[in-house]
């Protein structure tokens, strides 16, 4: 099963304990399913049918829990159901807004595998639905973005931290932990790759510099004036030829007396300048 499917299965098992939360989730399921209550009531699915999609199974589960409607509803039950789902007070409480988001995601949402990419979305029928979701998410300090796909708005998130917050709002805590674990591992791999790339680049620079230093030293050693150079200059020249892979710090520690990296670099630069002069004026 996909990660998105895992999230929906978890939300399918989560039922709000309060009647008003159950009604809020039912309202979202109906609103975002793209059909009406009468059509849903004629659906052949059920709460216990594993062949039904998660949204349909949750719909029938909530019908039974909230309105004691097991399958078919009479006219009075349908009237009560429609009246309850059209109530304007559905989203006043934080718990009901969470439930509404669960219903919307079950009916029209998806989230990508965090090992591949970060993408969370809910497809809406119209701008009003998109605005409702944006207002709900904003109440939890989550800012949704909107695009138009096939003439319908789709609200979405691309940042991993915001997707984690959205999963938390919907109370998909198992999926949240799985997402966070994947995100941590992904960040660790990216950090390790950056470090390896940086160290590889530094090694390349060090090797290139060492090769040039060796060429410069060998050129200077062929000069008659080499013997008259200061002891420190000749010492660092001998050490670099003997230890071509050593760092500046290591070369400085091998000097007698020991010197710092800046001292080593200063002496090597003098040798390099001498070599450049020799090449210009052989």
PDB file of C-alpha atoms in Angstrom:
ATOM      1  CA  UNK A   1       0.000   0.000   0.000  1.00  0.00           C
ATOM      2  CA  UNK A   2       1.175   3.538  -0.748  1.00  0.00           C
ATOM      3  CA  UNK A   3       1.998   6.031   1.991  1.00  0.00           C
ATOM      4  CA  UNK A   4      -1.139   7.970   1.046  1.00  0.00           C
ATOM      5  CA  UNK A   5      -3.147   4.764   1.425  1.00  0.00           C
ATOM      6  CA  UNK A   6      -1.591   4.140   4.841  1.00  0.00           C
ATOM      7  CA  UNK A   7      -2.622   7.624   5.975  1.00  0.00           C
ATOM      8  CA  UNK A   8      -6.200   7.043   4.815  1.00  0.00           C
ATOM      9  CA  UNK A   9      -6.384   3.655   6.528  1.00  0.00           C
ATOM     10  CA  UNK A  10      -5.276   5.307   9.768  1.00  0.00           C
ATOM     11  CA  UNK A  11      -7.846   8.086   9.384  1.00  0.00           C
ATOM     12  CA  UNK A  12     -10.477   5.479   8.583  1.00  0.00           C
ATOM     13  CA  UNK A  13      -9.947   3.946  12.034  1.00  0.00           C
ATOM     14  CA  UNK A  14     -10.087   7.335  13.768  1.00  0.00           C
ATOM     15  CA  UNK A  15     -13.577   8.393  14.804  1.00  0.00           C
ATOM     16  CA  UNK A  16     -14.180  11.511  16.845  1.00  0.00           C
ATOM     17  CA  UNK A  17     -15.748  10.793  20.211  1.00  0.00           C
ATOM     18  CA  UNK A  18     -18.162  13.730  19.977  1.00  0.00           C
ATOM     19  CA  UNK A  19     -21.261  13.772  17.811  1.00  0.00           C
ATOM     20  CA  UNK A  20     -20.481  17.264  16.491  1.00  0.00           C
ATOM     21  CA  UNK A  21     -17.030  16.081  15.289  1.00  0.00           C
ATOM     22  CA  UNK A  22     -18.560  13.080  13.554  1.00  0.00           C
ATOM     23  CA  UNK A  23     -21.059  15.343  11.800  1.00  0.00           C
ATOM     24  CA  UNK A  24     -18.248  17.680  10.704  1.00  0.00           C
ATOM     25  CA  UNK A  25     -16.316  14.775   9.187  1.00  0.00           C
ATOM     26  CA  UNK A  26     -19.464  13.462   7.495  1.00  0.00           C
ATOM     27  CA  UNK A  27     -20.068  16.901   6.033  1.00  0.00           C
ATOM     28  CA  UNK A  28     -16.582  16.975   4.490  1.00  0.00           C
ATOM     29  CA  UNK A  29     -16.923  13.427   3.150  1.00  0.00           C
ATOM     30  CA  UNK A  30     -20.151  14.363   1.378  1.00  0.00           C
ATOM     31  CA  UNK A  31     -18.910  17.766   0.211  1.00  0.00           C
ATOM     32  CA  UNK A  32     -15.583  16.547  -1.210  1.00  0.00           C
ATOM     33  CA  UNK A  33     -16.840  13.246  -2.647  1.00  0.00           C
ATOM     34  CA  UNK A  34     -18.331  15.091  -5.607  1.00  0.00           C
ATOM     35  CA  UNK A  35     -21.811  13.623  -5.135  1.00  0.00           C
ATOM     36  CA  UNK A  36     -24.901  14.185  -2.981  1.00  0.00           C
ATOM     37  CA  UNK A  37     -26.317  12.406   0.056  1.00  0.00           C
ATOM     38  CA  UNK A  38     -29.028  10.587  -1.922  1.00  0.00           C
ATOM     39  CA  UNK A  39     -26.435   9.097  -4.284  1.00  0.00           C
ATOM     40  CA  UNK A  40     -24.219   8.053  -1.389  1.00  0.00           C
ATOM     41  CA  UNK A  41     -27.146   6.371   0.345  1.00  0.00           C
ATOM     42  CA  UNK A  42     -27.762   4.318  -2.796  1.00  0.00           C
ATOM     43  CA  UNK A  43     -24.099   3.240  -2.854  1.00  0.00           C
ATOM     44  CA  UNK A  44     -23.655  -0.507  -2.507  1.00  0.00           C
ATOM     45  CA  UNK A  45     -20.642  -0.127  -0.194  1.00  0.00           C
ATOM     46  CA  UNK A  46     -20.622  -0.547   3.564  1.00  0.00           C
ATOM     47  CA  UNK A  47     -18.468   0.156   6.605  1.00  0.00           C
ATOM     48  CA  UNK A  48     -17.265  -3.448   6.640  1.00  0.00           C
ATOM     49  CA  UNK A  49     -16.660  -3.825   2.909  1.00  0.00           C
ATOM     50  CA  UNK A  50     -12.866  -3.911   2.302  1.00  0.00           C
ATOM     51  CA  UNK A  51     -13.551  -3.384  -1.385  1.00  0.00           C
ATOM     52  CA  UNK A  52     -14.991   0.058  -0.776  1.00  0.00           C
ATOM     53  CA  UNK A  53     -12.696   3.053  -0.864  1.00  0.00           C
ATOM     54  CA  UNK A  54     -11.747   4.554   2.539  1.00  0.00           C
ATOM     55  CA  UNK A  55     -14.043   7.555   2.108  1.00  0.00           C
ATOM     56  CA  UNK A  56     -17.113   5.365   1.476  1.00  0.00           C
ATOM     57  CA  UNK A  57     -16.274   3.055   4.382  1.00  0.00           C
ATOM     58  CA  UNK A  58     -15.836   6.009   6.741  1.00  0.00           C
ATOM     59  CA  UNK A  59     -19.090   7.503   5.476  1.00  0.00           C
ATOM     60  CA  UNK A  60     -21.106   4.428   6.403  1.00  0.00           C
ATOM     61  CA  UNK A  61     -19.256   4.032   9.712  1.00  0.00           C
ATOM     62  CA  UNK A  62     -20.166   7.573  10.732  1.00  0.00           C
ATOM     63  CA  UNK A  63     -23.754   7.173   9.526  1.00  0.00           C
ATOM     64  CA  UNK A  64     -24.174   4.237  11.866  1.00  0.00           C
ATOM     65  CA  UNK A  65     -22.397   5.879  14.820  1.00  0.00           C
ATOM     66  CA  UNK A  66     -23.966   9.313  14.487  1.00  0.00           C
ATOM     67  CA  UNK A  67     -27.449   8.709  13.072  1.00  0.00           C
ATOM     68  CA  UNK A  68     -27.902   4.971  13.653  1.00  0.00           C
ATOM     69  CA  UNK A  69     -28.418   4.507   9.916  1.00  0.00           C
ATOM     70  CA  UNK A  70     -27.049   1.098   8.986  1.00  0.00           C
ATOM     71  CA  UNK A  71     -27.779   1.081   5.269  1.00  0.00           C
ATOM     72  CA  UNK A  72     -30.927   2.636   3.909  1.00  0.00           C
ATOM     73  CA  UNK A  73     -32.496   5.745   5.413  1.00  0.00           C
ATOM     74  CA  UNK A  74     -36.155   6.713   5.391  1.00  0.00           C
ATOM     75  CA  UNK A  75     -37.281  10.195   4.389  1.00  0.00           C
ATOM     76  CA  UNK A  76     -37.204  11.541   7.947  1.00  0.00           C
ATOM     77  CA  UNK A  77     -33.668  10.247   8.556  1.00  0.00           C
ATOM     78  CA  UNK A  78     -32.496  11.774   5.284  1.00  0.00           C
ATOM     79  CA  UNK A  79     -34.068  15.099   6.231  1.00  0.00           C
ATOM     80  CA  UNK A  80     -32.308  15.080   9.622  1.00  0.00           C
ATOM     81  CA  UNK A  81     -29.012  14.091   8.007  1.00  0.00           C
ATOM     82  CA  UNK A  82     -29.152  16.862   5.401  1.00  0.00           C
ATOM     83  CA  UNK A  83     -30.114  19.411   8.040  1.00  0.00           C
ATOM     84  CA  UNK A  84     -27.223  18.379  10.304  1.00  0.00           C
ATOM     85  CA  UNK A  85     -24.645  18.452   7.513  1.00  0.00           C
ATOM     86  CA  UNK A  86     -25.733  21.917   6.394  1.00  0.00           C
ATOM     87  CA  UNK A  87     -25.353  23.450   9.860  1.00  0.00           C
ATOM     88  CA  UNK A  88     -23.280  26.627   9.995  1.00  0.00           C
ATOM     89  CA  UNK A  89     -21.819  25.782  13.402  1.00  0.00           C
ATOM     90  CA  UNK A  90     -19.953  22.697  12.149  1.00  0.00           C
ATOM     91  CA  UNK A  91     -16.512  24.305  12.156  1.00  0.00           C
ATOM     92  CA  UNK A  92     -16.617  26.520  15.234  1.00  0.00           C
ATOM     93  CA  UNK A  93     -14.644  24.139  17.449  1.00  0.00           C
ATOM     94  CA  UNK A  94     -11.014  23.151  16.860  1.00  0.00           C
ATOM     95  CA  UNK A  95     -11.826  19.443  17.197  1.00  0.00           C
ATOM     96  CA  UNK A  96     -14.513  19.765  14.511  1.00  0.00           C
ATOM     97  CA  UNK A  97     -12.124  21.527  12.142  1.00  0.00           C
ATOM     98  CA  UNK A  98      -9.688  18.632  12.599  1.00  0.00           C
ATOM     99  CA  UNK A  99     -12.493  16.170  11.833  1.00  0.00           C
ATOM    100  CA  UNK A 100     -13.530  18.154   8.750  1.00  0.00           C
ATOM    101  CA  UNK A 101      -9.966  17.994   7.409  1.00  0.00           C
ATOM    102  CA  UNK A 102      -9.924  14.230   7.954  1.00  0.00           C
ATOM    103  CA  UNK A 103     -13.081  13.884   5.902  1.00  0.00           C
ATOM    104  CA  UNK A 104     -11.803  16.154   3.137  1.00  0.00           C
ATOM    105  CA  UNK A 105      -8.520  14.243   2.900  1.00  0.00           C
ATOM    106  CA  UNK A 106     -10.259  10.849   2.881  1.00  0.00           C
ATOM    107  CA  UNK A 107     -12.550  11.965   0.065  1.00  0.00           C
ATOM    108  CA  UNK A 108     -10.181  13.967  -2.133  1.00  0.00           C
ATOM    109  CA  UNK A 109      -6.678  14.065  -0.659  1.00  0.00           C
ATOM    110  CA  UNK A 110      -3.307  12.455  -1.234  1.00  0.00           C
ATOM    111  CA  UNK A 111       0.221  12.686   0.147  1.00  0.00           C
ATOM    112  CA  UNK A 112       3.388  11.483  -1.576  1.00  0.00           C
ATOM    113  CA  UNK A 113       5.908   9.024  -0.161  1.00  0.00           C
ATOM    114  CA  UNK A 114       8.320  11.157   1.920  1.00  0.00           C
ATOM    115  CA  UNK A 115      11.223   9.009   0.709  1.00  0.00           C
ATOM    116  CA  UNK A 116      10.645  10.421  -2.773  1.00  0.00           C
ATOM    117  CA  UNK A 117       9.191  13.907  -2.426  1.00  0.00           C
ATOM    118  CA  UNK A 118       7.128  16.162  -0.180  1.00  0.00           C
ATOM    119  CA  UNK A 119       3.645  16.827  -1.532  1.00  0.00           C
ATOM    120  CA  UNK A 120       0.263  16.982   0.215  1.00  0.00           C
ATOM    121  CA  UNK A 121      -2.911  17.990  -1.587  1.00  0.00           C
ATOM    122  CA  UNK A 122      -6.705  18.029  -1.457  1.00  0.00           C
ATOM    123  CA  UNK A 123      -8.684  18.491  -4.674  1.00  0.00           C
ATOM    124  CA  UNK A 124     -11.636  20.873  -4.407  1.00  0.00           C
ATOM    125  CA  UNK A 125     -14.775  21.240  -6.490  1.00  0.00           C
ATOM    126  CA  UNK A 126     -14.793  25.037  -6.378  1.00  0.00           C
ATOM    127  CA  UNK A 127     -13.152  28.123  -4.899  1.00  0.00           C
ATOM    128  CA  UNK A 128     -15.474  28.071  -1.877  1.00  0.00           C
ATOM    129  CA  UNK A 129     -14.173  24.653  -0.821  1.00  0.00           C
ATOM    130  CA  UNK A 130     -10.581  25.780  -1.321  1.00  0.00           C
ATOM    131  CA  UNK A 131     -11.208  28.906   0.764  1.00  0.00           C
ATOM    132  CA  UNK A 132     -12.822  26.841   3.532  1.00  0.00           C
ATOM    133  CA  UNK A 133      -9.820  24.518   3.719  1.00  0.00           C
ATOM    134  CA  UNK A 134      -7.419  27.471   3.628  1.00  0.00           C
ATOM    135  CA  UNK A 135      -9.259  29.118   6.541  1.00  0.00           C
ATOM    136  CA  UNK A 136      -9.251  25.890   8.556  1.00  0.00           C
ATOM    137  CA  UNK A 137      -5.555  25.247   7.946  1.00  0.00           C
ATOM    138  CA  UNK A 138      -4.758  28.876   8.707  1.00  0.00           C
ATOM    139  CA  UNK A 139      -6.391  28.462  12.127  1.00  0.00           C
ATOM    140  CA  UNK A 140      -3.652  25.880  12.803  1.00  0.00           C
ATOM    141  CA  UNK A 141      -0.915  28.201  11.424  1.00  0.00           C
ATOM    142  CA  UNK A 142      -0.584  26.216   8.190  1.00  0.00           C
ATOM    143  CA  UNK A 143      -0.543  28.237   4.971  1.00  0.00           C
ATOM    144  CA  UNK A 144      -1.928  26.356   1.967  1.00  0.00           C
ATOM    145  CA  UNK A 145      -1.071  27.113  -1.644  1.00  0.00           C
ATOM    146  CA  UNK A 146      -3.547  26.760  -4.503  1.00  0.00           C
ATOM    147  CA  UNK A 147      -3.240  25.727  -8.140  1.00  0.00           C
ATOM    148  CA  UNK A 148      -5.880  25.149 -10.811  1.00  0.00           C
ATOM    149  CA  UNK A 149      -5.943  21.650 -12.268  1.00  0.00           C
ATOM    150  CA  UNK A 150      -8.502  20.684 -14.904  1.00  0.00           C
ATOM    151  CA  UNK A 151     -10.504  23.824 -14.090  1.00  0.00           C
ATOM    152  CA  UNK A 152     -10.728  22.955 -10.381  1.00  0.00           C
ATOM    153  CA  UNK A 153      -8.698  24.348  -7.465  1.00  0.00           C
ATOM    154  CA  UNK A 154      -6.271  22.072  -5.633  1.00  0.00           C
ATOM    155  CA  UNK A 155      -4.834  23.146  -2.282  1.00  0.00           C
ATOM    156  CA  UNK A 156      -1.401  21.778  -1.484  1.00  0.00           C
ATOM    157  CA  UNK A 157       1.715  21.818   0.708  1.00  0.00           C
ATOM    158  CA  UNK A 158       5.305  21.240  -0.415  1.00  0.00           C
ATOM    159  CA  UNK A 159       7.302  21.781   2.777  1.00  0.00           C
ATOM    160  CA  UNK A 160       8.000  18.707   4.886  1.00  0.00           C
ATOM    161  CA  UNK A 161       7.487  20.556   8.172  1.00  0.00           C
ATOM    162  CA  UNK A 162       4.049  21.813   7.076  1.00  0.00           C
ATOM    163  CA  UNK A 163       2.985  18.339   5.936  1.00  0.00           C
ATOM    164  CA  UNK A 164       3.976  17.041   9.374  1.00  0.00           C
ATOM    165  CA  UNK A 165       1.768  19.738  10.924  1.00  0.00           C
ATOM    166  CA  UNK A 166      -1.124  18.800   8.615  1.00  0.00           C
ATOM    167  CA  UNK A 167      -0.853  15.124   9.597  1.00  0.00           C
ATOM    168  CA  UNK A 168      -0.823  16.205  13.236  1.00  0.00           C
ATOM    169  CA  UNK A 169      -3.931  18.341  12.754  1.00  0.00           C
ATOM    170  CA  UNK A 170      -5.758  15.364  11.214  1.00  0.00           C
ATOM    171  CA  UNK A 171      -4.449  13.237  14.118  1.00  0.00           C
ATOM    172  CA  UNK A 172      -2.716  10.745  11.822  1.00  0.00           C
ATOM    173  CA  UNK A 173      -0.016  10.204  14.434  1.00  0.00           C
ATOM    174  CA  UNK A 174       1.377   6.894  13.145  1.00  0.00           C
ATOM    175  CA  UNK A 175       1.768   8.329   9.646  1.00  0.00           C
ATOM    176  CA  UNK A 176       3.303  11.444  11.181  1.00  0.00           C
ATOM    177  CA  UNK A 177       6.013   9.382  12.901  1.00  0.00           C
ATOM    178  CA  UNK A 178       6.697   7.435   9.696  1.00  0.00           C
ATOM    179  CA  UNK A 179       6.940  10.705   7.764  1.00  0.00           C
ATOM    180  CA  UNK A 180       9.279  12.239  10.350  1.00  0.00           C
ATOM    181  CA  UNK A 181      11.523   9.155  10.386  1.00  0.00           C
ATOM    182  CA  UNK A 182      11.781   9.239   6.597  1.00  0.00           C
ATOM    183  CA  UNK A 183      12.427  12.980   6.671  1.00  0.00           C
ATOM    184  CA  UNK A 184      15.201  12.606   9.269  1.00  0.00           C
ATOM    185  CA  UNK A 185      16.895   9.832   7.279  1.00  0.00           C
ATOM    186  CA  UNK A 186      16.563  11.852   4.069  1.00  0.00           C
ATOM    187  CA  UNK A 187      18.055  14.939   5.729  1.00  0.00           C
ATOM    188  CA  UNK A 188      20.899  12.836   7.154  1.00  0.00           C
ATOM    189  CA  UNK A 189      21.665  11.378   3.716  1.00  0.00           C
ATOM    190  CA  UNK A 190      21.596  14.824   2.124  1.00  0.00           C
ATOM    191  CA  UNK A 191      23.833  16.223   4.868  1.00  0.00           C
ATOM    192  CA  UNK A 192      26.257  13.327   4.472  1.00  0.00           C
ATOM    193  CA  UNK A 193      26.335  13.761   0.692  1.00  0.00           C
ATOM    194  CA  UNK A 194      27.032  17.484   1.058  1.00  0.00           C
ATOM    195  CA  UNK A 195      29.826  16.743   3.530  1.00  0.00           C
ATOM    196  CA  UNK A 196      31.354  14.083   1.266  1.00  0.00           C
ATOM    197  CA  UNK A 197      31.150  16.412  -1.737  1.00  0.00           C
ATOM    198  CA  UNK A 198      32.747  19.221   0.262  1.00  0.00           C
ATOM    199  CA  UNK A 199      35.531  16.992   1.556  1.00  0.00           C
ATOM    200  CA  UNK A 200      36.100  15.570  -1.930  1.00  0.00           C
ATOM    201  CA  UNK A 201      36.388  19.102  -3.311  1.00  0.00           C
ATOM    202  CA  UNK A 202      38.807  20.056  -0.531  1.00  0.00           C
ATOM    203  CA  UNK A 203      40.910  16.948  -1.155  1.00  0.00           C
ATOM    204  CA  UNK A 204      41.002  17.811  -4.848  1.00  0.00           C
ATOM    205  CA  UNK A 205      42.185  21.331  -4.069  1.00  0.00           C
ATOM    206  CA  UNK A 206      44.807  19.993  -1.644  1.00  0.00           C
ATOM    207  CA  UNK A 207      46.125  17.481  -4.177  1.00  0.00           C
ATOM    208  CA  UNK A 208      46.260  20.114  -6.931  1.00  0.00           C
ATOM    209  CA  UNK A 209      48.104  22.521  -4.633  1.00  0.00           C
ATOM    210  CA  UNK A 210      50.538  19.801  -3.497  1.00  0.00           C
ATOM    211  CA  UNK A 211      51.341  18.834  -7.102  1.00  0.00           C
ATOM    212  CA  UNK A 212      52.074  22.466  -8.010  1.00  0.00           C
ATOM    213  CA  UNK A 213      54.158  22.916  -4.862  1.00  0.00           C
ATOM    214  CA  UNK A 214      56.194  19.825  -5.739  1.00  0.00           C
ATOM    215  CA  UNK A 215      56.786  21.083  -9.296  1.00  0.00           C
ATOM    216  CA  UNK A 216      57.791  24.502  -7.961  1.00  0.00           C
ATOM    217  CA  UNK A 217      60.198  23.021  -5.397  1.00  0.00           C
ATOM    218  CA  UNK A 218      61.859  20.775  -7.961  1.00  0.00           C
ATOM    219  CA  UNK A 219      62.303  23.773 -10.275  1.00  0.00           C
ATOM    220  CA  UNK A 220      63.841  25.863  -7.476  1.00  0.00           C
ATOM    221  CA  UNK A 221      66.161  23.027  -6.414  1.00  0.00           C
ATOM    222  CA  UNK A 222      67.710  23.109  -9.881  1.00  0.00           C
ATOM    223  CA  UNK A 223      68.722  26.730  -9.343  1.00  0.00           C
ATOM    224  CA  UNK A 224      72.327  27.415  -8.285  1.00  0.00           C
ATOM    225  CA  UNK A 225      70.967  29.844  -5.694  1.00  0.00           C
ATOM    226  CA  UNK A 226      69.036  27.086  -3.916  1.00  0.00           C
ATOM    227  CA  UNK A 227      71.909  26.306  -1.543  1.00  0.00           C
ATOM    228  CA  UNK A 228      71.966  29.902  -0.318  1.00  0.00           C
ATOM    229  CA  UNK A 229      68.243  29.980   0.562  1.00  0.00           C
ATOM    230  CA  UNK A 230      67.317  30.304   4.281  1.00  0.00           C
ATOM    231  CA  UNK A 231      67.213  27.086   6.315  1.00  0.00           C
ATOM    232  CA  UNK A 232      63.455  27.347   6.912  1.00  0.00           C
ATOM    233  CA  UNK A 233      62.710  27.564   3.189  1.00  0.00           C
ATOM    234  CA  UNK A 234      64.873  24.553   2.360  1.00  0.00           C
ATOM    235  CA  UNK A 235      63.429  22.608   5.289  1.00  0.00           C
ATOM    236  CA  UNK A 236      59.845  23.060   4.122  1.00  0.00           C
ATOM    237  CA  UNK A 237      60.902  22.188   0.551  1.00  0.00           C
ATOM    238  CA  UNK A 238      62.449  18.910   1.707  1.00  0.00           C
ATOM    239  CA  UNK A 239      59.401  18.055   3.859  1.00  0.00           C
ATOM    240  CA  UNK A 240      56.924  18.729   1.047  1.00  0.00           C
ATOM    241  CA  UNK A 241      58.853  16.449  -1.344  1.00  0.00           C
ATOM    242  CA  UNK A 242      59.119  13.776   1.315  1.00  0.00           C
ATOM    243  CA  UNK A 243      55.453  14.016   2.390  1.00  0.00           C
ATOM    244  CA  UNK A 244      53.454  15.131  -0.691  1.00  0.00           C
ATOM    245  CA  UNK A 245      50.103  14.206   0.891  1.00  0.00           C
ATOM    246  CA  UNK A 246      50.671  15.987   4.207  1.00  0.00           C
ATOM    247  CA  UNK A 247      48.497  18.963   5.150  1.00  0.00           C
ATOM    248  CA  UNK A 248      49.948  22.375   5.971  1.00  0.00           C
ATOM    249  CA  UNK A 249      49.318  21.698   9.649  1.00  0.00           C
ATOM    250  CA  UNK A 250      51.162  18.372   9.486  1.00  0.00           C
ATOM    251  CA  UNK A 251      54.097  19.939   7.640  1.00  0.00           C
ATOM    252  CA  UNK A 252      54.304  22.673  10.270  1.00  0.00           C
ATOM    253  CA  UNK A 253      54.391  20.115  13.083  1.00  0.00           C
ATOM    254  CA  UNK A 254      57.284  18.296  11.367  1.00  0.00           C
ATOM    255  CA  UNK A 255      59.392  21.462  11.151  1.00  0.00           C
ATOM    256  CA  UNK A 256      62.191  22.066  13.649  1.00  0.00           C
ATOM    257  CA  UNK A 257      61.142  24.168  15.439  1.00  0.00           C
ATOM    258  CA  UNK A 258      57.409  23.578  14.683  1.00  0.00           C
ATOM    259  CA  UNK A 259      55.528  26.383  12.929  1.00  0.00           C
ATOM    260  CA  UNK A 260      51.882  27.126  12.208  1.00  0.00           C
ATOM    261  CA  UNK A 261      49.917  26.715   8.987  1.00  0.00           C
ATOM    262  CA  UNK A 262      50.422  30.365   8.059  1.00  0.00           C
ATOM    263  CA  UNK A 263      54.190  29.974   8.423  1.00  0.00           C
ATOM    264  CA  UNK A 264      54.212  26.891   6.197  1.00  0.00           C
ATOM    265  CA  UNK A 265      52.039  28.629   3.624  1.00  0.00           C
ATOM    266  CA  UNK A 266      54.322  31.685   3.672  1.00  0.00           C
ATOM    267  CA  UNK A 267      57.423  29.579   2.938  1.00  0.00           C
ATOM    268  CA  UNK A 268      55.712  27.588   0.197  1.00  0.00           C
ATOM    269  CA  UNK A 269      54.547  30.814  -1.439  1.00  0.00           C
ATOM    270  CA  UNK A 270      58.124  32.089  -1.456  1.00  0.00           C
ATOM    271  CA  UNK A 271      59.214  28.905  -3.215  1.00  0.00           C
ATOM    272  CA  UNK A 272      56.360  29.316  -5.696  1.00  0.00           C
ATOM    273  CA  UNK A 273      57.364  32.915  -6.458  1.00  0.00           C
ATOM    274  CA  UNK A 274      60.959  31.832  -7.029  1.00  0.00           C
ATOM    275  CA  UNK A 275      59.796  29.102  -9.405  1.00  0.00           C
ATOM    276  CA  UNK A 276      57.565  31.531 -11.325  1.00  0.00           C
ATOM    277  CA  UNK A 277      60.489  33.945 -11.658  1.00  0.00           C
ATOM    278  CA  UNK A 278      62.683  31.124 -12.941  1.00  0.00           C
ATOM    279  CA  UNK A 279      60.099  30.127 -15.537  1.00  0.00           C
ATOM    280  CA  UNK A 280      59.773  33.704 -16.783  1.00  0.00           C
ATOM    281  CA  UNK A 281      63.527  34.367 -16.849  1.00  0.00           C
ATOM    282  CA  UNK A 282      65.281  31.021 -17.404  1.00  0.00           C
TER     283      UNK A 282
END
